[in-house]
Short mmCIF file of C-alpha atoms in Angstrom, two decimals:
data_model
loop_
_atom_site.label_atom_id
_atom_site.label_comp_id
_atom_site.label_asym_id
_atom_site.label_seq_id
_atom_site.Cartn_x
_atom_site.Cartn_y
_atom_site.Cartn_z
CA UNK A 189 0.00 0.00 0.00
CA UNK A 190 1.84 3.11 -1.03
CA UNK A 191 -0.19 6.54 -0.64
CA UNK A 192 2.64 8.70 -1.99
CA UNK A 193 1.32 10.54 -4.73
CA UNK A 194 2.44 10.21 -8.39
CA UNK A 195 4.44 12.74 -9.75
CA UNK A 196 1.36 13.60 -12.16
CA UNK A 197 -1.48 13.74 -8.65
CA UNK A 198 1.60 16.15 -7.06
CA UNK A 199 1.60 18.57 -10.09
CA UNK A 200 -2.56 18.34 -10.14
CA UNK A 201 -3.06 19.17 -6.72
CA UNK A 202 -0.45 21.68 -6.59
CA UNK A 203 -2.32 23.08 -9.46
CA UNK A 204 -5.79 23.40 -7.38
CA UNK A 205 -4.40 24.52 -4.76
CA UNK A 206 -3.16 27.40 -6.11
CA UNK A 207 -6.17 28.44 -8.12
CA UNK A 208 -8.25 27.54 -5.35
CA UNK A 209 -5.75 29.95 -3.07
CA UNK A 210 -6.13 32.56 -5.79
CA UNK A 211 -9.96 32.59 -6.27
CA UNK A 212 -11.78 31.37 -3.55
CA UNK A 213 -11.36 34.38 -1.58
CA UNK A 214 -12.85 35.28 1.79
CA UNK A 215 -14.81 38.01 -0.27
CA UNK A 216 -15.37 36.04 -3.38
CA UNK A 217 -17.25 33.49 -1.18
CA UNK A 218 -19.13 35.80 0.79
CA UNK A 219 -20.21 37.49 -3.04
CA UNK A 220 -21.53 33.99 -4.32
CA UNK A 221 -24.15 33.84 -1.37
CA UNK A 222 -25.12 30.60 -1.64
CA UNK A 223 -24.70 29.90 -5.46
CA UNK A 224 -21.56 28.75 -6.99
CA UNK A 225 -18.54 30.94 -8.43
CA UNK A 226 -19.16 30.62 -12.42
CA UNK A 227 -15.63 32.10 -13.10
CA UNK A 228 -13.54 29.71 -10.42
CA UNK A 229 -15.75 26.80 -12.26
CA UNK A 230 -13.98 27.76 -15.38
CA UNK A 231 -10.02 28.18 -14.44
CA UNK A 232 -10.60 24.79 -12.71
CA UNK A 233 -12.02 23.34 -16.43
CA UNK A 234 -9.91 24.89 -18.27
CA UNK A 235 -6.76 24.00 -16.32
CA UNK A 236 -8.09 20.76 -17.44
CA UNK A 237 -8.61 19.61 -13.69
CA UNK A 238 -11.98 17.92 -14.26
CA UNK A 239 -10.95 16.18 -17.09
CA UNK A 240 -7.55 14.96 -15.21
CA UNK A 241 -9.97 12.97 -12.64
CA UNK A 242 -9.60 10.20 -15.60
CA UNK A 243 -5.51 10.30 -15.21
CA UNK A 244 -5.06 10.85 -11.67
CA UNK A 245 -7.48 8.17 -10.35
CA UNK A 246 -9.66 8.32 -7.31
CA UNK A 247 -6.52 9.01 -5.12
CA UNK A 248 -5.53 11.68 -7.11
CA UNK A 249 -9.21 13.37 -6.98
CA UNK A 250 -9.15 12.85 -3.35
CA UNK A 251 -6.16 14.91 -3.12
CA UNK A 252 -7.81 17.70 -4.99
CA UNK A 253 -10.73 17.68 -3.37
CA UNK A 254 -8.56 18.42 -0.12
CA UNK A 255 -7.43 21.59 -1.42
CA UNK A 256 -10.84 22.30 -2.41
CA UNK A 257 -11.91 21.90 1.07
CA UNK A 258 -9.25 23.87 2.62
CA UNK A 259 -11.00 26.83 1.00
CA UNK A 260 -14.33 25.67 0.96
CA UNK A 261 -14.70 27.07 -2.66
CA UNK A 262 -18.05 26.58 -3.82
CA UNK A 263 -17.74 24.66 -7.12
CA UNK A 264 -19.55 21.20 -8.51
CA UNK A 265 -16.37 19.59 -8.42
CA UNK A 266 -17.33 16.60 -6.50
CA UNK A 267 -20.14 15.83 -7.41
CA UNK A 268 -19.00 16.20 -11.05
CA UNK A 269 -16.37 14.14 -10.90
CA UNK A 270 -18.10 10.83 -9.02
CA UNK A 271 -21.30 11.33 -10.27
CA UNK A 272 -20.12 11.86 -13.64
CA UNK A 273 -17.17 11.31 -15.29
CA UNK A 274 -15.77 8.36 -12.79
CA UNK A 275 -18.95 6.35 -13.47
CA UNK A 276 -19.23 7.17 -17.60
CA UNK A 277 -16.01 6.25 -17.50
CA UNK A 278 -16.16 3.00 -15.83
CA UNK A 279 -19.39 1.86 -16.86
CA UNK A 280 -20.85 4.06 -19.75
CA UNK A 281 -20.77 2.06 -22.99
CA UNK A 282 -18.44 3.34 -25.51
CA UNK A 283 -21.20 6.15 -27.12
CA UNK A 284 -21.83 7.28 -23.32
CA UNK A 285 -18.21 7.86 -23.00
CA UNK A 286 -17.82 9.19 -26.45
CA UNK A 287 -21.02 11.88 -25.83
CA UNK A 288 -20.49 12.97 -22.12
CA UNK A 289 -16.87 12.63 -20.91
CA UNK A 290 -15.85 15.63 -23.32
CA UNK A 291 -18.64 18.07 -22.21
CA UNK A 292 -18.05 16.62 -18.35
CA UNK A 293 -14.47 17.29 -19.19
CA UNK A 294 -14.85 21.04 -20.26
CA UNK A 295 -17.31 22.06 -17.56
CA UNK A 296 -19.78 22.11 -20.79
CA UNK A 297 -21.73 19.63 -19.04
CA UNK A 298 -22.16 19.67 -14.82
CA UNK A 299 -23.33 15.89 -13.14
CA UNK A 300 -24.95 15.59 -9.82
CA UNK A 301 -26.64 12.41 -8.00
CA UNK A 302 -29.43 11.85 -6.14
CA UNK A 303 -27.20 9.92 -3.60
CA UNK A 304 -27.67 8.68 -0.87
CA UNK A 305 -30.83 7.51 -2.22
CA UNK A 306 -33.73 8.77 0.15
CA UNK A 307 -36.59 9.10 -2.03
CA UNK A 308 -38.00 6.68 -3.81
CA UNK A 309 -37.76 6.71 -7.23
CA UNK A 310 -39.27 3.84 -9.75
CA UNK A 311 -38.59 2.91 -13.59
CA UNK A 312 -41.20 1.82 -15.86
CA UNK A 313 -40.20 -1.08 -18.30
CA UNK A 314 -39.67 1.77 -20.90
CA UNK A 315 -36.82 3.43 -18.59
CA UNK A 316 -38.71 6.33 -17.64
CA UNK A 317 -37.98 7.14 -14.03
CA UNK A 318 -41.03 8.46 -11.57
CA UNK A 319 -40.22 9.97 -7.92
CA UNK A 320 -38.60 12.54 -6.32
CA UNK A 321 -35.11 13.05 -4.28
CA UNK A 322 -35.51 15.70 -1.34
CA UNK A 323 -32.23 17.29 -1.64
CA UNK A 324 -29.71 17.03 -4.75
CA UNK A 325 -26.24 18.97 -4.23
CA UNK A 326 -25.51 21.09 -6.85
CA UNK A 327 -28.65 20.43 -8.66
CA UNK A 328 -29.36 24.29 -9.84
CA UNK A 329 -25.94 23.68 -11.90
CA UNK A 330 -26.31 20.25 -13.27
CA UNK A 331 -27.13 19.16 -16.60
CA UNK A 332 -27.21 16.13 -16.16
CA UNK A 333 -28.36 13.60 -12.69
CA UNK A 334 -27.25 10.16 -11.94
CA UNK A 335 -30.45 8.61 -10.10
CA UNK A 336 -30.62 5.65 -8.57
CA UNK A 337 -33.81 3.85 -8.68
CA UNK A 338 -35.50 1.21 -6.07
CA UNK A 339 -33.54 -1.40 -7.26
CA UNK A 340 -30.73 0.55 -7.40
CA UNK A 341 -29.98 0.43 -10.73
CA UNK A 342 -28.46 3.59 -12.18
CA UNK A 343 -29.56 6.19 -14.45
CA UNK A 344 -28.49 9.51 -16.37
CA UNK A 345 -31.15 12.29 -16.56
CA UNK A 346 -31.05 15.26 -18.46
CA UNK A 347 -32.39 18.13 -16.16
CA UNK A 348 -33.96 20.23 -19.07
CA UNK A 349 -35.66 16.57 -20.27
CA UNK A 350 -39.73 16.84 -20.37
CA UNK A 351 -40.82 14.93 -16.48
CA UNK A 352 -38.29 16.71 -14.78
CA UNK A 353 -38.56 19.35 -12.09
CA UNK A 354 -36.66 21.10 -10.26
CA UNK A 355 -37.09 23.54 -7.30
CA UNK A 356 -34.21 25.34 -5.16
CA UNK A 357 -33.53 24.04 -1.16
CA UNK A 358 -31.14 25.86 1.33
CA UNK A 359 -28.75 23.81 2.83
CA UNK A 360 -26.52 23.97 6.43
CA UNK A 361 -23.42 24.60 3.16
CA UNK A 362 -23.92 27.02 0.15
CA UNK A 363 -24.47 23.43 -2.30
CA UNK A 364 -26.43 25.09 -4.86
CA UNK A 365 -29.00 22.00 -4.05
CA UNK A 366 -32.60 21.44 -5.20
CA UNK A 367 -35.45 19.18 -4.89
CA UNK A 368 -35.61 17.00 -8.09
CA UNK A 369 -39.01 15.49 -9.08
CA UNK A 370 -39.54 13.05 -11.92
CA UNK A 371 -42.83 12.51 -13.98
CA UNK A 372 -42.20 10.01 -16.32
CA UNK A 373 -39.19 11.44 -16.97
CA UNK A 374 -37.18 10.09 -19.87
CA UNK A 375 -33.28 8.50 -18.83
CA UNK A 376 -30.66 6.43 -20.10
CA UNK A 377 -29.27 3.62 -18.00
CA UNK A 378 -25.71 3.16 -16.79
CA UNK A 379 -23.77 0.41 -16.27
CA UNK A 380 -25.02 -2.81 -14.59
CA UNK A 381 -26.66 -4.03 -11.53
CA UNK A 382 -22.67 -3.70 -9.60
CA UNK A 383 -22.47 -0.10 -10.49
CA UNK A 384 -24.39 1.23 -7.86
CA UNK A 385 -22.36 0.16 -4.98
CA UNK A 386 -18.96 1.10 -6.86
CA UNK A 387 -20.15 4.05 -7.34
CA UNK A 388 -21.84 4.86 -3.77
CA UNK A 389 -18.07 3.40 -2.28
CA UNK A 390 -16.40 6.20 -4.59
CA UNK A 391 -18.87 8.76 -3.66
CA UNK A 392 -18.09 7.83 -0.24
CA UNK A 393 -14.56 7.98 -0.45
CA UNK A 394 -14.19 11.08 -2.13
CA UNK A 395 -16.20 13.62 0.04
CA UNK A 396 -14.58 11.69 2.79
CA UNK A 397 -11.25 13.45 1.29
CA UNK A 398 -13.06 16.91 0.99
CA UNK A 399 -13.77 16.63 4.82
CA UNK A 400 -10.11 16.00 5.41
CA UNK A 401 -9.44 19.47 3.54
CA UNK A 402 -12.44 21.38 5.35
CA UNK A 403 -10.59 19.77 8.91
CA UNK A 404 -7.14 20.87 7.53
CA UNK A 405 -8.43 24.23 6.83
CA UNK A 406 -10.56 24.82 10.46
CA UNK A 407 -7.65 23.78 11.81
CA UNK A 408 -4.69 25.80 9.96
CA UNK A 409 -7.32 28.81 10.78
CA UNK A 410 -7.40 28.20 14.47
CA UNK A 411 -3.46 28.04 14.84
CA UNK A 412 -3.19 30.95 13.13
CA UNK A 413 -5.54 32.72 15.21
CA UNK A 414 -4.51 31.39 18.27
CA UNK A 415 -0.95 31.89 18.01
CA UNK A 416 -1.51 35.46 17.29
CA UNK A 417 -4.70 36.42 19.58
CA UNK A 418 -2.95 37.15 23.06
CA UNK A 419 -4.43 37.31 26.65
CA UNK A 420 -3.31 38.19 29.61
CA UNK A 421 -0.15 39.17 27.63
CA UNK A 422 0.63 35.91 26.07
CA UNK A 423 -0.54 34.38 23.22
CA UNK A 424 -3.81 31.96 23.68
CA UNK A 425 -1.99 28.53 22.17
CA UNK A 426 0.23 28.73 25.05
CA UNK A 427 -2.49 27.54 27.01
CA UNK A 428 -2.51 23.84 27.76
CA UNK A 429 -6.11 23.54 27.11
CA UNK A 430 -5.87 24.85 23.64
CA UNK A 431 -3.06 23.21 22.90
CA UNK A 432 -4.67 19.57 23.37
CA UNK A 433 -7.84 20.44 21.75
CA UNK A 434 -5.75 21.68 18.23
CA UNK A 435 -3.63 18.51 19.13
CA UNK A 436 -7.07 16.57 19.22
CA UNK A 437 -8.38 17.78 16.65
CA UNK A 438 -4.88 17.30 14.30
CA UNK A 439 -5.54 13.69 14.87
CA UNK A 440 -9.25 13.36 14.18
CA UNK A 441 -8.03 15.21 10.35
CA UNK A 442 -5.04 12.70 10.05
CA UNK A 443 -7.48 9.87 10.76
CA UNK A 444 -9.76 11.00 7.97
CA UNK A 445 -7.23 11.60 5.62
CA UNK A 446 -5.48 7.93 5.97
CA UNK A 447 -8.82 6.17 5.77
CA UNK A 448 -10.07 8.27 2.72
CA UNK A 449 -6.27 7.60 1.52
CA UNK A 450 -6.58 3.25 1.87
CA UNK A 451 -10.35 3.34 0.27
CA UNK A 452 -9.01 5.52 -2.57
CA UNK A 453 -5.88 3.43 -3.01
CA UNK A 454 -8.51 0.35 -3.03
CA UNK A 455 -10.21 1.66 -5.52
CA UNK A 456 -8.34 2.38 -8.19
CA UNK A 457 -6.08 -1.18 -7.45
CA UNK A 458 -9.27 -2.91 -8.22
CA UNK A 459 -9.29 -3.98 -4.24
CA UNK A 460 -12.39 -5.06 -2.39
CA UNK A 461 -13.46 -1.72 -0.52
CA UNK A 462 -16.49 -1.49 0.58
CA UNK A 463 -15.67 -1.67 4.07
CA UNK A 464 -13.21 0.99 3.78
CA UNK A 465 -15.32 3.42 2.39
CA UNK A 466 -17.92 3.15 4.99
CA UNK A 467 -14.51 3.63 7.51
CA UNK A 468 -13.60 6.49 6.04
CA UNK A 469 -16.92 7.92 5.83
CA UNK A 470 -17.03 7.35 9.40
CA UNK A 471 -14.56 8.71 10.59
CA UNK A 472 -15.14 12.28 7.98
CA UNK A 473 -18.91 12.40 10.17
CA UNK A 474 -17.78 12.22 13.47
CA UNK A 475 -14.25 13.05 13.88
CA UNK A 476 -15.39 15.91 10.67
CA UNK A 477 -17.92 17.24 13.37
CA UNK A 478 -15.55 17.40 16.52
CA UNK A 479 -12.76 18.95 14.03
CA UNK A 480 -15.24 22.03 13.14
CA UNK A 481 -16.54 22.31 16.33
CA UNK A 482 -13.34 22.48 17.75
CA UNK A 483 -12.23 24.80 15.25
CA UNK A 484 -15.02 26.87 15.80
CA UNK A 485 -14.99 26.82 19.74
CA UNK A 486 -10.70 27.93 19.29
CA UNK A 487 -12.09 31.14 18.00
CA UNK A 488 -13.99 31.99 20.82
CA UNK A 489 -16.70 34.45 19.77
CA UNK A 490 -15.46 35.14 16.69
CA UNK A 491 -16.22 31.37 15.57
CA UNK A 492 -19.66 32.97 15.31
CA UNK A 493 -19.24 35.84 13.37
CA UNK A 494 -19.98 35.52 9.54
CA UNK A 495 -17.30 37.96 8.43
CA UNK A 496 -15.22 35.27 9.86
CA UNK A 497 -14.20 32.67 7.05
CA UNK A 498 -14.25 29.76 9.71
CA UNK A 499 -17.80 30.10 9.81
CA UNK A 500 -17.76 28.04 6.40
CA UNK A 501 -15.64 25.47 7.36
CA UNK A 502 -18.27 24.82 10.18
CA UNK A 503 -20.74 24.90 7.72
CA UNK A 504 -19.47 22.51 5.59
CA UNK A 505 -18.21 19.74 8.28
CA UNK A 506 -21.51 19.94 9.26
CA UNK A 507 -23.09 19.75 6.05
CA UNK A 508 -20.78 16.93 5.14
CA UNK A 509 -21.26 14.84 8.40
CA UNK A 510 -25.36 14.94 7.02
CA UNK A 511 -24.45 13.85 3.56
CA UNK A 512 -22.05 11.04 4.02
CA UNK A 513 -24.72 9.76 6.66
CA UNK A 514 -24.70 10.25 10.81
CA UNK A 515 -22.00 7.69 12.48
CA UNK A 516 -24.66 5.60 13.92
CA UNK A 517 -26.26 5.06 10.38
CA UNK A 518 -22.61 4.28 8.64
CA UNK A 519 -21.55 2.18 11.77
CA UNK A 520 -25.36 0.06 11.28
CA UNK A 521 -24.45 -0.53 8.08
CA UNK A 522 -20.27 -1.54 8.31
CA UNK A 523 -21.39 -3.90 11.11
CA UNK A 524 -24.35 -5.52 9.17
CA UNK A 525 -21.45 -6.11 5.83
CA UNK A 526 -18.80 -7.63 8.66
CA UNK A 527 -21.53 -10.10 10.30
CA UNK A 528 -22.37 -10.78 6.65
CA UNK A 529 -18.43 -11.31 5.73
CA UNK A 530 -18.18 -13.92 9.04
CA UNK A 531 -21.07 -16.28 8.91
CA UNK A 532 -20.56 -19.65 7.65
CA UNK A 533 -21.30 -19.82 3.91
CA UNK A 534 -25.20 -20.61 3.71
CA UNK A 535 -26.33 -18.42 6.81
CA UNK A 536 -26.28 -15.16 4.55
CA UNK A 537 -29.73 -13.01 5.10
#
């Protein structure tokens, strides 16, 4: 297992980092509202960063999605990248690929998914889909939505297609989400009856990696505040209670990190990982939560101030610890696939 990166994943994330440095500003941010930043969407595509999720593997993205959360820049990159141009690629027949990967690549095109699948949304033997999903990230930017149905096959719909509606929701993060609603709405399927779990275990993986950044960035915030803010004549990190809630809270973001790391790594060797992807979104909902909070708490009253940027990365741990799925739910479920793993062949529910 080796997680150094390549020399090609170094130069990409060095690459997002510094455009995300550059343009997802304290002020830019607090100009978006809650929408996304059209011209940071751009320098990303045209630095040929989406398109590079092909090259640089799930490991790679992980990476970038790190420095992504280290700024909290609000961009479909995510959810563009695993709900789009990881899963055409892997399981998009060869005019899929041919059609979508190019747009998906140039930002032409912008993919969502209705993931984790909450509502409940049926096909009809014709392969139009009927149902609605409560709340899609991203969904006022996407073009295009990878649904899952009941049986959890998977789906691509066009969000201009006739059936399909959409209406905006306000999330704890600035998402750009939406409720999507389906009437007979006309799709095209993807992949096979294994796709679904791939790519719910990639989904998984990689926002796990954009909580590591959001951590990393709450974190780096509350050093630097701490180290400077004084009281009582003396900076406040000299204090032994700060000191072992950063150190605390360093280890919670290293823990999420190496997990999302091994699951990524997994991944793209062609490993078995479905385990590891529910441990590593684990550990990005809980130890996420106590990282912001901590973060948060470091800044004393000015962790609640909105001209403060570490309001955002509170925003977004939270928002993340909802999507990946509380740590009772994840835990449910990685015990249930253990028990399953261990019983004597022939006692499988």
């Amino acid at each position: 297992m080796d997680f150094h990166p390549t020399e090609e994943q170094a130069a990409a994330a060095g690459l997002a980092a510094r455009i995300f440095r550059d343009l997802a500003t304290h002020e830019r941010l607090a100009a978006a509202g809650t929408g996304s930043d059209a011209e940071l969407w751009k320098a990303l595509t045209a630095a040929g960063l989406t398109a590079a999720v092909e090259d640089v593997g799930l490991l790679g993205l992980v990476l970038l999605l790190e420095e992504q959360g280290r700024t909290t820049a609000q961009v479909p990159y995510a959810a563009t990248c695993v709900y789009g141009i990881l899963p055409v690629a892997a399981h998009g027949s060869a005019e899929q690929r041919a059609r979508l990967l190019p747009a998906l690549g140039s930002g032409e095109a912008v993919a969502t998914g209705a993931f984790p699948a909450r509502g409940r949304i049926t096909a009809a033997p014709d392969g139009r889909l009927t149902g609605a999903a409560p709340v899609v990230p991203w969904l006022r930017d996407a073009t295009h939505v990878l649904v899952p149905d009941a049986d959890r096959t998977l789906w691509l719909v066009r969000t201009d297609a006739p059936g399909v509606g959409t209406a905006d929701v306000e999330t704890t993060a600035p998402w750009s989400a939406g409720r999507l609603t389906l009437a007979g709405a006309e799709a095209e399927r993807l992949g096979d009856g294994g796709a679904h779990e791939e790519v719910l275990a990639t989904a998984r993986t990689a926002f796990a990696g954009l909580q590591a950044g959001v951590c990393a960035g709450s974190l780096a915030r509350a050093v630097e505040y701490t180290s400077t803010r004084e009281q009582f004549g003396r900076p406040l990190s000299t204090n032994q209670g700060v000191m072992l809630r950063a150190a605390d809270a360093y280890m919670d973001t290293e823990a999420i990190r190496v997990t999302a790391y091994e699951a990524a790594w997994r991944i793209d060797e062609g490993l078995p990982a479905r385990e590891h992807a529910l441990t590593a979104a684990w550990w990005a909902s809980e130890a996420g939560k106590r990282v912001v909070h901590a973060g948060q708490h470091l800044h004393g009253g000015m962790g609640a101030d909105l001209d403060h940027p570490v309001h955002r990365h509170f925003l977004w741990g939270r928002q993340l610890d909802a999507y990946l799925g509380c740590g009772s739910e994840l835990l449910a479920e990685l015990g249930a696939l253990l028990s399953d793993h261990a019983a004597p062949e022939g006692d499988h529910a």
